[in-house]
Coordinates of C-alpha atoms in Angstrom, one line a residue:
Chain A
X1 CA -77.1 -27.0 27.8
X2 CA -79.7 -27.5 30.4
X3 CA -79.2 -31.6 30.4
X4 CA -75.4 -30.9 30.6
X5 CA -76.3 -28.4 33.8
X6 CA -78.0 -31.2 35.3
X7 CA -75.8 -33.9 34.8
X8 CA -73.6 -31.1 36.4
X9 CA -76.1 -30.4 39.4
X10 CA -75.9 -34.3 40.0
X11 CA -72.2 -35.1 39.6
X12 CA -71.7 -32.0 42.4
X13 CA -74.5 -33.8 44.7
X14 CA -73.2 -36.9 44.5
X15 CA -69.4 -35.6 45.5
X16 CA -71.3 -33.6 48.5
X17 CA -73.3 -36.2 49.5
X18 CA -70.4 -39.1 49.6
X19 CA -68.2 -36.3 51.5
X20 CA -70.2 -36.0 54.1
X21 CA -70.6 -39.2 54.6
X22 CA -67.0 -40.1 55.2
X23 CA -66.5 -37.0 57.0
X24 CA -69.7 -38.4 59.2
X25 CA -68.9 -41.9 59.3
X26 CA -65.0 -42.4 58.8
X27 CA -63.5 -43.9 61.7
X28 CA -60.0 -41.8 61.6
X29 CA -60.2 -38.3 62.1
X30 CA -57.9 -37.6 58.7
X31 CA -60.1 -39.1 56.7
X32 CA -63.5 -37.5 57.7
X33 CA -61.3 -34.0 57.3
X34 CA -60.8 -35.7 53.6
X35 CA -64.5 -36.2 53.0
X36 CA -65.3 -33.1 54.4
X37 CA -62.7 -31.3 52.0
X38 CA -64.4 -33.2 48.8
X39 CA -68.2 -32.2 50.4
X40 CA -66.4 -28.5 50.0
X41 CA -65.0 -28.3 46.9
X42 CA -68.6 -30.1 45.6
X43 CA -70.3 -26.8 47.2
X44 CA -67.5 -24.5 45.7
X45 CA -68.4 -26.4 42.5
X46 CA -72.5 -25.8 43.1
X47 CA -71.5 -22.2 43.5
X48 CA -69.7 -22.7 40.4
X49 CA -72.8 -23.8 38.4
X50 CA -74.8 -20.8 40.1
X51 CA -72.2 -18.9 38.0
X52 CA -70.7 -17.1 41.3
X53 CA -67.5 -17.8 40.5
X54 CA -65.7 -15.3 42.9
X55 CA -68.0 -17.1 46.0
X56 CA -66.6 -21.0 44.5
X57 CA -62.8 -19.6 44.5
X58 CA -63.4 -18.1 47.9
X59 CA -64.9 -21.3 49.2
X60 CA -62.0 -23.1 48.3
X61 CA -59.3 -20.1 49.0
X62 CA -61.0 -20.2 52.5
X63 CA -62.6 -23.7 53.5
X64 CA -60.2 -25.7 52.0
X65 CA -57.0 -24.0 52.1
X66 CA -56.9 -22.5 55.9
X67 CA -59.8 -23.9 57.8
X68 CA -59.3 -27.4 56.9
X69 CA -55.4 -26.6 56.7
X70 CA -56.2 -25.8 60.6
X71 CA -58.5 -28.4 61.4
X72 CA -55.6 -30.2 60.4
X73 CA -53.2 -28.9 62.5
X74 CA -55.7 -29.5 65.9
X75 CA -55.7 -33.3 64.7
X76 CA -52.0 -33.4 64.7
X77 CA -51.9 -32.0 68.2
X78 CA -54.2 -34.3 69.8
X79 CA -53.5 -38.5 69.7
X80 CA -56.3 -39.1 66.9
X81 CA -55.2 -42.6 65.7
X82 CA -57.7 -44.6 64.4
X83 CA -58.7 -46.8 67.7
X84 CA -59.1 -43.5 69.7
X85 CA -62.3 -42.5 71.0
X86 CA -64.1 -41.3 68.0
X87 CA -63.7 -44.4 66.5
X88 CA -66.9 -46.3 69.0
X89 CA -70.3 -46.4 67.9
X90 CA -72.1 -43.7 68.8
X91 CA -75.2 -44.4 71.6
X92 CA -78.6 -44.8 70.7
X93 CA -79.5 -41.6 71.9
X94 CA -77.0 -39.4 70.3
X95 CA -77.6 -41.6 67.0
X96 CA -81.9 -40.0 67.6
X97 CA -81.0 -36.6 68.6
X98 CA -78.8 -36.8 65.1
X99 CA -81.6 -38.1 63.0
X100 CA -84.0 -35.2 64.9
X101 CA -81.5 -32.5 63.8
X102 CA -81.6 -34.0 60.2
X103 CA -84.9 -34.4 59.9
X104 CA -86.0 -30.9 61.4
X105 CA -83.4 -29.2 59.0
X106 CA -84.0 -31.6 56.0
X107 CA -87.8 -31.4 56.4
X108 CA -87.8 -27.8 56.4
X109 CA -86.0 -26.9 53.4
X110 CA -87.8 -29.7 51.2
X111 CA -91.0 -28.5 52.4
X112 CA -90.3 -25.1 51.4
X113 CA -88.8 -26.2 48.1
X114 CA -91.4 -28.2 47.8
X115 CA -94.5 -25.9 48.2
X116 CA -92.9 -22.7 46.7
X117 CA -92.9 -21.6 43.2
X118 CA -89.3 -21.2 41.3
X119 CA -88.2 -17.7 42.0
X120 CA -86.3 -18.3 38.6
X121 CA -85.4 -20.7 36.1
X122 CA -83.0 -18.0 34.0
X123 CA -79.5 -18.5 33.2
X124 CA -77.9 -17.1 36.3
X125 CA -76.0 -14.3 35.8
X126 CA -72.7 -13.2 37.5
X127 CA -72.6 -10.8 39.6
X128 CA -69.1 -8.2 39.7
X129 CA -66.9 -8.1 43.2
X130 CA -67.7 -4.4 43.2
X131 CA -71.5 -5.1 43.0
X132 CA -70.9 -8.2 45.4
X133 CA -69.0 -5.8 47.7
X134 CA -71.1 -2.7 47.6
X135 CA -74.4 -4.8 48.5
X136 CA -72.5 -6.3 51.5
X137 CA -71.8 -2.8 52.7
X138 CA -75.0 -1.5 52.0
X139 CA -78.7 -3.6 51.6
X140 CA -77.7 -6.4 53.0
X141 CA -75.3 -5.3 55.6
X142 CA -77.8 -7.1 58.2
X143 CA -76.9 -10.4 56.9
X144 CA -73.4 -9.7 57.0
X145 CA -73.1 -8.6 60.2
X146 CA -75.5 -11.7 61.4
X147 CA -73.2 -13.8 60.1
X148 CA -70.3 -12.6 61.9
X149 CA -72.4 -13.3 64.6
X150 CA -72.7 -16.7 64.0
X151 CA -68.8 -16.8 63.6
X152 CA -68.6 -15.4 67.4
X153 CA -70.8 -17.7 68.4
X154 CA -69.7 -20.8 67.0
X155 CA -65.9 -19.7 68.8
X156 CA -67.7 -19.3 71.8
X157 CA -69.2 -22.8 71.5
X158 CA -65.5 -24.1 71.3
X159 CA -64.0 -22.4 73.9
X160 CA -67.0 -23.5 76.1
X161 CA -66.7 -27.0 75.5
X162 CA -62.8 -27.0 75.8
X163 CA -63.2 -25.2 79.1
X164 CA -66.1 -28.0 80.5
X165 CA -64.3 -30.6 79.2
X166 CA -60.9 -29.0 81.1
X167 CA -62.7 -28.4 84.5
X168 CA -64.0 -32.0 84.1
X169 CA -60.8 -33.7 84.8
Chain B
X1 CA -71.7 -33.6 13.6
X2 CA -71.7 -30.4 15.8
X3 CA -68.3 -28.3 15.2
X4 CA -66.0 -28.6 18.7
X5 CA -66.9 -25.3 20.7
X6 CA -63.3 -23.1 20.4
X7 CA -63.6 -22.5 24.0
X8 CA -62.9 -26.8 24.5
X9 CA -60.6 -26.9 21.8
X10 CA -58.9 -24.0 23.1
X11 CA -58.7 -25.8 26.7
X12 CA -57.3 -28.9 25.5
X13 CA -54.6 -27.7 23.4
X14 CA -53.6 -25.9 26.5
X15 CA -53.7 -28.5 29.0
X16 CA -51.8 -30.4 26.5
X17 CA -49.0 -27.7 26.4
X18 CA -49.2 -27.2 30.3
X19 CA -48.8 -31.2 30.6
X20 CA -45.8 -31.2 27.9
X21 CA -44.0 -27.6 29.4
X22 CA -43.7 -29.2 32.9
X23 CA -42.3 -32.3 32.4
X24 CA -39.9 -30.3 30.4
X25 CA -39.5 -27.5 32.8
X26 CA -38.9 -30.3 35.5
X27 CA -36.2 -31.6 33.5
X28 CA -34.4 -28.8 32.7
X29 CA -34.8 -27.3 36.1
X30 CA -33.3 -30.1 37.8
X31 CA -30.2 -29.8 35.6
X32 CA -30.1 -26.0 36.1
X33 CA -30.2 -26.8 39.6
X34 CA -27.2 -29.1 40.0
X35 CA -25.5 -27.3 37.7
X36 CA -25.4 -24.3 39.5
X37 CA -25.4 -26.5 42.4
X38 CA -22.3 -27.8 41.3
X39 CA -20.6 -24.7 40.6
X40 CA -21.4 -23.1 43.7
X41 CA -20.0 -25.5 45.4
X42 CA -16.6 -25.4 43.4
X43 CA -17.5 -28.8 41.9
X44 CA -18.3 -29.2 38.0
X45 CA -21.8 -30.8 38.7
X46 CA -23.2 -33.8 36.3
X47 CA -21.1 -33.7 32.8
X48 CA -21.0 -37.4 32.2
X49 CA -23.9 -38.3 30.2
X50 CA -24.3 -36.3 27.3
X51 CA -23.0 -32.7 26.9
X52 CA -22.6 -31.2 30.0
X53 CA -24.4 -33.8 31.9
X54 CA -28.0 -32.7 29.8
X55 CA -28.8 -36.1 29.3
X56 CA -28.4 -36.8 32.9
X57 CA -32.0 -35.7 34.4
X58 CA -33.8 -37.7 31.7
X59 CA -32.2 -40.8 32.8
X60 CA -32.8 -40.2 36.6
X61 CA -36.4 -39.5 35.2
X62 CA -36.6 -42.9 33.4
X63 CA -34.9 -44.7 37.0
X64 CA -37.3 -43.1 39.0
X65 CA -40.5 -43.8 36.9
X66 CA -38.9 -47.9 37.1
X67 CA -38.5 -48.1 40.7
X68 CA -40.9 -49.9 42.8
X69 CA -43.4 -48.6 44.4
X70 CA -43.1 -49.1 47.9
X71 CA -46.2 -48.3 51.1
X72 CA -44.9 -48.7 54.8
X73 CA -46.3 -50.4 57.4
X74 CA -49.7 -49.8 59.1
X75 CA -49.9 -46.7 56.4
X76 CA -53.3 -45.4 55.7
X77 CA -53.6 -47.1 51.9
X78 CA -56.1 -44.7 50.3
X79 CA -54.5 -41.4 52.1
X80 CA -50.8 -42.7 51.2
X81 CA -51.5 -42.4 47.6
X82 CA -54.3 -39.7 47.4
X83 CA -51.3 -37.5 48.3
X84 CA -48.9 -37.3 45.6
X85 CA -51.8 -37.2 43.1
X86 CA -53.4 -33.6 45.2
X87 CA -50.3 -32.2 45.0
X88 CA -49.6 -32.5 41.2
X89 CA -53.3 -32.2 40.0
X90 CA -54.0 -28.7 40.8
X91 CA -50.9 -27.8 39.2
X92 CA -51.8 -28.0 36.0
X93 CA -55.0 -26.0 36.7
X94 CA -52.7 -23.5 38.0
X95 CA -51.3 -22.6 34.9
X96 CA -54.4 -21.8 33.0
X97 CA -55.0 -18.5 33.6
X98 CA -50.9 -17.7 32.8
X99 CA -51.1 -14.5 30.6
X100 CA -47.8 -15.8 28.0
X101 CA -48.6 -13.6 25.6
X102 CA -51.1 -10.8 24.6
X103 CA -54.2 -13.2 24.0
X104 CA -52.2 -16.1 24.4
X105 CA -53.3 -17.9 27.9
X106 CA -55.5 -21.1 28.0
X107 CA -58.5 -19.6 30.6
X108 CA -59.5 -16.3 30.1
X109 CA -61.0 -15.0 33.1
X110 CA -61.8 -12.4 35.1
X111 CA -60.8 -13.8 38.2
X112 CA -57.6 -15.9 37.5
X113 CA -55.6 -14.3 40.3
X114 CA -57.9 -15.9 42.8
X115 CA -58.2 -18.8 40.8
X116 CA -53.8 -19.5 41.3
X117 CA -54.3 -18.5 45.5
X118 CA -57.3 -20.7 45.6
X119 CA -56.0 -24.3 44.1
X120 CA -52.1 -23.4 45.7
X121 CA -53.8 -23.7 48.9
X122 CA -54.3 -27.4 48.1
X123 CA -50.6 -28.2 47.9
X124 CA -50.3 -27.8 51.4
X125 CA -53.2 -30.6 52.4
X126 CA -51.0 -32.4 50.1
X127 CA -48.4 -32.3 52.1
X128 CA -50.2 -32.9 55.3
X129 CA -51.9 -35.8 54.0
X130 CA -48.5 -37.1 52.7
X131 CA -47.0 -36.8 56.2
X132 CA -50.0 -37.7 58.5
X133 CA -50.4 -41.1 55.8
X134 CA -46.9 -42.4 55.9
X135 CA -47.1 -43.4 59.9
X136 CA -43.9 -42.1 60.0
X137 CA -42.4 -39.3 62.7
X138 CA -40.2 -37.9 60.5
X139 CA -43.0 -37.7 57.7
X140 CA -45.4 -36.1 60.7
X141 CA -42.9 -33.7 61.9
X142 CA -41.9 -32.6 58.2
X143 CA -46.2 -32.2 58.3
X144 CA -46.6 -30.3 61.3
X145 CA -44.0 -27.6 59.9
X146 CA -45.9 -27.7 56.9
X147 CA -48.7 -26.3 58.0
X148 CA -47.6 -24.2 60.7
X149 CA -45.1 -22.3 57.7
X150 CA -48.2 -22.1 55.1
X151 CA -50.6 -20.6 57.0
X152 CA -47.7 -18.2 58.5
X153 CA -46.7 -17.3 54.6
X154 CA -50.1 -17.4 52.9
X155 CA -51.2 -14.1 54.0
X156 CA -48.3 -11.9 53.5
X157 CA -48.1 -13.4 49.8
X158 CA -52.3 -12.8 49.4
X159 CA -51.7 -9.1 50.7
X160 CA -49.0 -8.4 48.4
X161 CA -50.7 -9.5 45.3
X162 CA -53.9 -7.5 46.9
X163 CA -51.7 -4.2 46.6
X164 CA -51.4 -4.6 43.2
X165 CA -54.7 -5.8 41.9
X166 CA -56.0 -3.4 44.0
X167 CA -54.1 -0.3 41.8
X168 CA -55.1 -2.4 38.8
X169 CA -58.6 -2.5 40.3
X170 CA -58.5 -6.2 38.8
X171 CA -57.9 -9.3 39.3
X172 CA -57.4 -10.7 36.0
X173 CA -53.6 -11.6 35.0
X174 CA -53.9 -10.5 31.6
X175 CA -55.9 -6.9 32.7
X176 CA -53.2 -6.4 34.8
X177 CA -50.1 -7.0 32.4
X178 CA -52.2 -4.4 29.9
X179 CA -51.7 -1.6 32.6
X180 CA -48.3 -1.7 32.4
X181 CA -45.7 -0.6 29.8
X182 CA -42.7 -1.6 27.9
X183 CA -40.4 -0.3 29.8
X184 CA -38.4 -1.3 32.9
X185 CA -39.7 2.1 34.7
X186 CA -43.1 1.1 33.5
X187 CA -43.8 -1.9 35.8
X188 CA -45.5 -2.4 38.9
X189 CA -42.4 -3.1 40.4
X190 CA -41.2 0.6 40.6
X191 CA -44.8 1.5 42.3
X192 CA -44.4 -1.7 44.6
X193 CA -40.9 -2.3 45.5
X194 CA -42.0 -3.5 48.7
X195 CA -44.6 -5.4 47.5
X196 CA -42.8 -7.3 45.0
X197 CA -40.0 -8.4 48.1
X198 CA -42.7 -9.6 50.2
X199 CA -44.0 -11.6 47.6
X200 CA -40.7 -13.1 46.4
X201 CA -39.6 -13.6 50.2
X202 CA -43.2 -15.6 51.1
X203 CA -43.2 -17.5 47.2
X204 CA -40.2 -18.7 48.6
X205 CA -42.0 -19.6 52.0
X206 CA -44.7 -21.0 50.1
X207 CA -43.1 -23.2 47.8
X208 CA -41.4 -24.9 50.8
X209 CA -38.3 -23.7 49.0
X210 CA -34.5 -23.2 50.8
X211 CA -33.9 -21.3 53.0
X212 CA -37.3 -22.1 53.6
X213 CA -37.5 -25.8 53.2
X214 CA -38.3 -26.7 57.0
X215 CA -41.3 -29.3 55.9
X216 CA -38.6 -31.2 54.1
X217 CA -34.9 -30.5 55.6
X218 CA -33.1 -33.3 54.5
X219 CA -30.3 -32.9 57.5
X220 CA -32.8 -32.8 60.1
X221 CA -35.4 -35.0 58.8
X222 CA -34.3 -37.3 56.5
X223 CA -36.9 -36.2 53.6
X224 CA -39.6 -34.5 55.8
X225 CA -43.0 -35.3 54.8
X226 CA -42.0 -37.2 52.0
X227 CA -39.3 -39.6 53.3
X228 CA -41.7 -42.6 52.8
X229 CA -42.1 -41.9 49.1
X230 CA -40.3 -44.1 46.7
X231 CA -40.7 -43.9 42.9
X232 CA -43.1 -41.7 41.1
X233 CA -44.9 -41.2 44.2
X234 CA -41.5 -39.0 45.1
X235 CA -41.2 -37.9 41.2
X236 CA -44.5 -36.1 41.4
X237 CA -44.0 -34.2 44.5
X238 CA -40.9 -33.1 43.0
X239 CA -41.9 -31.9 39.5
X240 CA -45.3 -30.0 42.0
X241 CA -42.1 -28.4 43.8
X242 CA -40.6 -26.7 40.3
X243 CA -44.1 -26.3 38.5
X244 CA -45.2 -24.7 41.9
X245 CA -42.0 -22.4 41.3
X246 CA -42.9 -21.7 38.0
X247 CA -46.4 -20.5 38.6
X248 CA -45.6 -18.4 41.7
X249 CA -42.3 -16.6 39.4
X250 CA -45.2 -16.3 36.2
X251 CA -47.7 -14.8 39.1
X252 CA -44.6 -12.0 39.8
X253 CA -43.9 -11.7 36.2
X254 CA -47.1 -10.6 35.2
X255 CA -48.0 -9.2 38.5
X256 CA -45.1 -7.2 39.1
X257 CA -42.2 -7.5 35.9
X258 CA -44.7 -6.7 33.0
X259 CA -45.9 -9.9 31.7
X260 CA -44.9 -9.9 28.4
X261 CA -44.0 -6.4 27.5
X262 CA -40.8 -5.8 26.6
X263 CA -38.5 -3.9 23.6
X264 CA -37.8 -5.9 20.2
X265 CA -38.5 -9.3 21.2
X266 CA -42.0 -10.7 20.7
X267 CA -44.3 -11.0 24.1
X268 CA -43.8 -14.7 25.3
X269 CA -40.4 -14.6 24.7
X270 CA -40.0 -12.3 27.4
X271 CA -42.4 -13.7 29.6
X272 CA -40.3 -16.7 29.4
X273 CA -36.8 -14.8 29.8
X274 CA -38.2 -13.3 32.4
X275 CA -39.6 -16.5 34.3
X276 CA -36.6 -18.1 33.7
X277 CA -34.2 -15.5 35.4
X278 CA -36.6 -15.1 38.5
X279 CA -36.2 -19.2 38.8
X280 CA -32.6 -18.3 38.5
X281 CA -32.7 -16.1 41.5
X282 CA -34.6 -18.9 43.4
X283 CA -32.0 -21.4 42.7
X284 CA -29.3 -19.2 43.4
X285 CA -30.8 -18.1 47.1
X286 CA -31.6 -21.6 48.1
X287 CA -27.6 -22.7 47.4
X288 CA -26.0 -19.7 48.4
X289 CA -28.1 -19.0 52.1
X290 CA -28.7 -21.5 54.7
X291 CA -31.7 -22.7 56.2
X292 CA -33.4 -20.5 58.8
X293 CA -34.6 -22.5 62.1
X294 CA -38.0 -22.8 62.8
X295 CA -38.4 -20.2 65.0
X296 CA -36.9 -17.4 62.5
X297 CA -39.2 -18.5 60.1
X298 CA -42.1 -17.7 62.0
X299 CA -40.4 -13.7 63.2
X300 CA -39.7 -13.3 59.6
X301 CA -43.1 -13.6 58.9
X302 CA -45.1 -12.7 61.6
X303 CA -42.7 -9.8 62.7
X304 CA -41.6 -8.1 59.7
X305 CA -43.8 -9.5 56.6
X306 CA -47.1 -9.4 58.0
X307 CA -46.8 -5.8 59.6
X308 CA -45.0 -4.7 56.5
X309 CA -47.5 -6.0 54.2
X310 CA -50.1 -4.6 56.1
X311 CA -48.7 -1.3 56.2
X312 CA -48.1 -1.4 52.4
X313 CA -51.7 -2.5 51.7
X314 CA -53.2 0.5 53.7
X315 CA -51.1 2.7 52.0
X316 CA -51.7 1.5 48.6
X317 CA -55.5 2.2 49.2
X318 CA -55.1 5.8 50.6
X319 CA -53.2 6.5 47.6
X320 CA -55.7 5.0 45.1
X321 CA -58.2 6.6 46.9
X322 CA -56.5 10.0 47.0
X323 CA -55.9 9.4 43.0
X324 CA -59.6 9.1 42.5
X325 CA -60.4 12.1 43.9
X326 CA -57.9 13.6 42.7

């Protein structure tokens, strides 16, 4: 049972690993959306394996079926054929500050996976909506609001960038 | 030799039966369709080959499985055919948490409603990626109502279904089914009339069915997102179209019409009567009303589905509420 959750663990990996690839290095916009659906689902199928099976079937209720359904719908209202824009080679500089980002991100995580001890290595067990639903409301209603904050944020972030790009012209 | 865990064996025979039922299904429901089609329209329909023209959708099955298959011209290769393949795929893991019977469905879990709105949200990037792929405008514009009509319709169906799992307090088909009684007068449907309308009226939306077949109106846009598909490419976003009708009139069966309960007759007997005279109704609306334009689609939804689902979701949880404390 463990070997079959690892084979598991890697088959998910892999499809989140290659998805982000594509969606990172695909030169039309379609088909990074495309990767970037498959790097979804892999997490929805991570989540899965963690035996949160209402979190996998939200991922995929959510991510794939109405954010990406509306990333969608912003490609088709711009011209993103293949040739366009996205499609050159990134400069040297924005290819470093990339790597940085990676590497600052990446090297934290593994460093802390690395140095601390396994919380646990039990058979996870799942958790009910109610329960799910009555810690978001109560302990951990921090977190939930901080993420809405990162929400606001991030659609600040687009409306910014929209804005500079449209005073720009 | 370890014995075959029940669970897989259960799976398989299941997916087998699901595999089997909609080819079937697709076949008959095309002939239903003509037929009533046909009559309709004061015209007898197919009756040539075989009796009554039964015969007639196998052999349009067998030409369209022979026909070439064709890709146009500067057509993204790997999109173009990724397409037809999403949209059938997750229809066979839509039906596996179908309550048929008492006991009888292939996945029993807890969380099987979510399970159906979570993989149907894939048939739309199906038909996106169908539309976008073909480099055709036609395909594109057929797309770009596509999306715009299932993110419209999505939410008045997901807070429909919400009414009634929440007065179940579940959101397991089967759970759900066991609430209710044999009766007519013990269904969900007399608790959630409105409910029940909202969803049929957005199923209908979300299926991409008439008078909600904007993504694919044949008089406006050729075939819509589609038009590029010869072959099986087409044959499998057409038998998607009827097993996607299938789940979303098993979804109201169990959700609203009370699964398999029913006098005399055994449980999946009804369950199948009763799936087969909501597809009825389906057929019937999409060849007896016309097609809405584009922007009536989005008032019936945004103006009068949305607000009214709304309103019946808030309701529903002041009177569970009131029933608890009660």
């Amino acid at each position: 049972m463990e070997n079959m959750a690892k084979i598991v663990f890697g088959f998910y990996t892999l499809i989140i690993l290659g998805g982000s690839l594509v969606a990172v290095g695909a030169k039309s916009l379609v088909r990074a959306m495309v990767g970037l659906i498959a790097t979804l689902l892999g997490v929805a199928g991570m989540y899965m394996l963690l035996n949160a099976q209402f979190m996998a079937l939200m991922q995929i209720l959510i991510y794939v079926g109405a954010v990406c359904v509306l990333i969608f719908f912003a490609i088709m209202l711009t011209r993103a054929d293949a040739g366009g824009e996205e499609a050159a080679s990134a400069p040297l500089r924005q290819n470093l500050l990339a790597l940085t980002a990676v590497l600052s991100v990446g090297g934290i995580l593994g460093w802390l996976v690395l140095t601390r001890p396994l919380a646990t290595t039990g058979v996870p067990v799942e958790v009910s909506i109610e329960k799910l639903g009555l810690g978001l409301l109560g302990p951990y209603g921090l977190a939930f609001e901080l993420i809405s904050v990162v929400l606001l944020v991030s659609m600040a972030g687009a409306v910014l960038l929209a804005w500079e790009r449209r005073n720009g012209k | 030799m370890n014995a075959i865990p029940a669970e897989l064996l259960r799976i398989i025979i299941g997916l087998v039966a699901i595999a089997v039922s909609v080819g079937l299904i697709g076949l008959v429901m095309v002939w239903v369709e003509r037929k009533v089609a046909g009559h309709i329209q004061r015209r007898p329909g197919p009756y040539e080959v075989g009796p009554n023209g039964l015969i007639q959708p196998l052999c349009d099955a067998l030409k369209l499985v022979g026909k070439q298959l064709f890709m146009p011209k500067g057509a993204d290769p790997i999109l173009f055919w990724l397409a037809p393949v999403l949209a059938f795929l997750p229809v066979l893991l839509l039906f596996l948490p179908l309550p048929v019977g008492d006991g009888l469905q292939t996945l029993d879990v807890n969380l099987g409603l979510l399970l159906i709105l979570a993989f149907s949200g894939l048939a739309v990037l199906s038909v996106l990626l169908a539309g976008w792929a073909s480099n055709n405008k036609y395909g594109l514009l057929g797309a770009a109502r596509g999306v715009a009509q299932a993110v419209a319709y999505e939410i008045p169906l997901l807070l429909s279904v919400l009414a009634v799992s929440f007065v179940a307090g579940s959101l397991d088909l089967a759970h759900v089914v066991k609430l209710q009684g044999t009766w007519p007068w013990n269904w969900n449907i007399m608790t959630q009339p409105l409910a029940f309308l909202i969803y049929i009226v957005s199923a209908l939306g979300e299926t991409n069915r008439a008078p909600f077949d904007l993504p694919e109106a044949e008089s406006e846009l050729t075939a819509g997102f589609h038009t590029e598909y010869s072959g099986m490419g087409f044959g499998l976003f057409f038998l998607a179209e009827y097993a996607n009708m299938v789940v979303v009139c098993s979804v109201a069966t169990a959700l609203f019409l009370g699964g398999w309960h029913g006098p005399v007759l055994p449980g999946p007997v009804w369950f199948v009567l009763k799936v087969s005279a909501l597809m009825l109704l389906m057929v019937f609306v999409r060849w007896t009303y016309p097609r809405v334009r584009f922007d009536q689609l989005l008032v019936i939804n945004w103006k009068w589905l949305l607000p009214l689902a709304v309103a019946n979701l808030l309701l529903t949880a002041f009177f569970v509420k009131l029933a608890q404390f009660a």
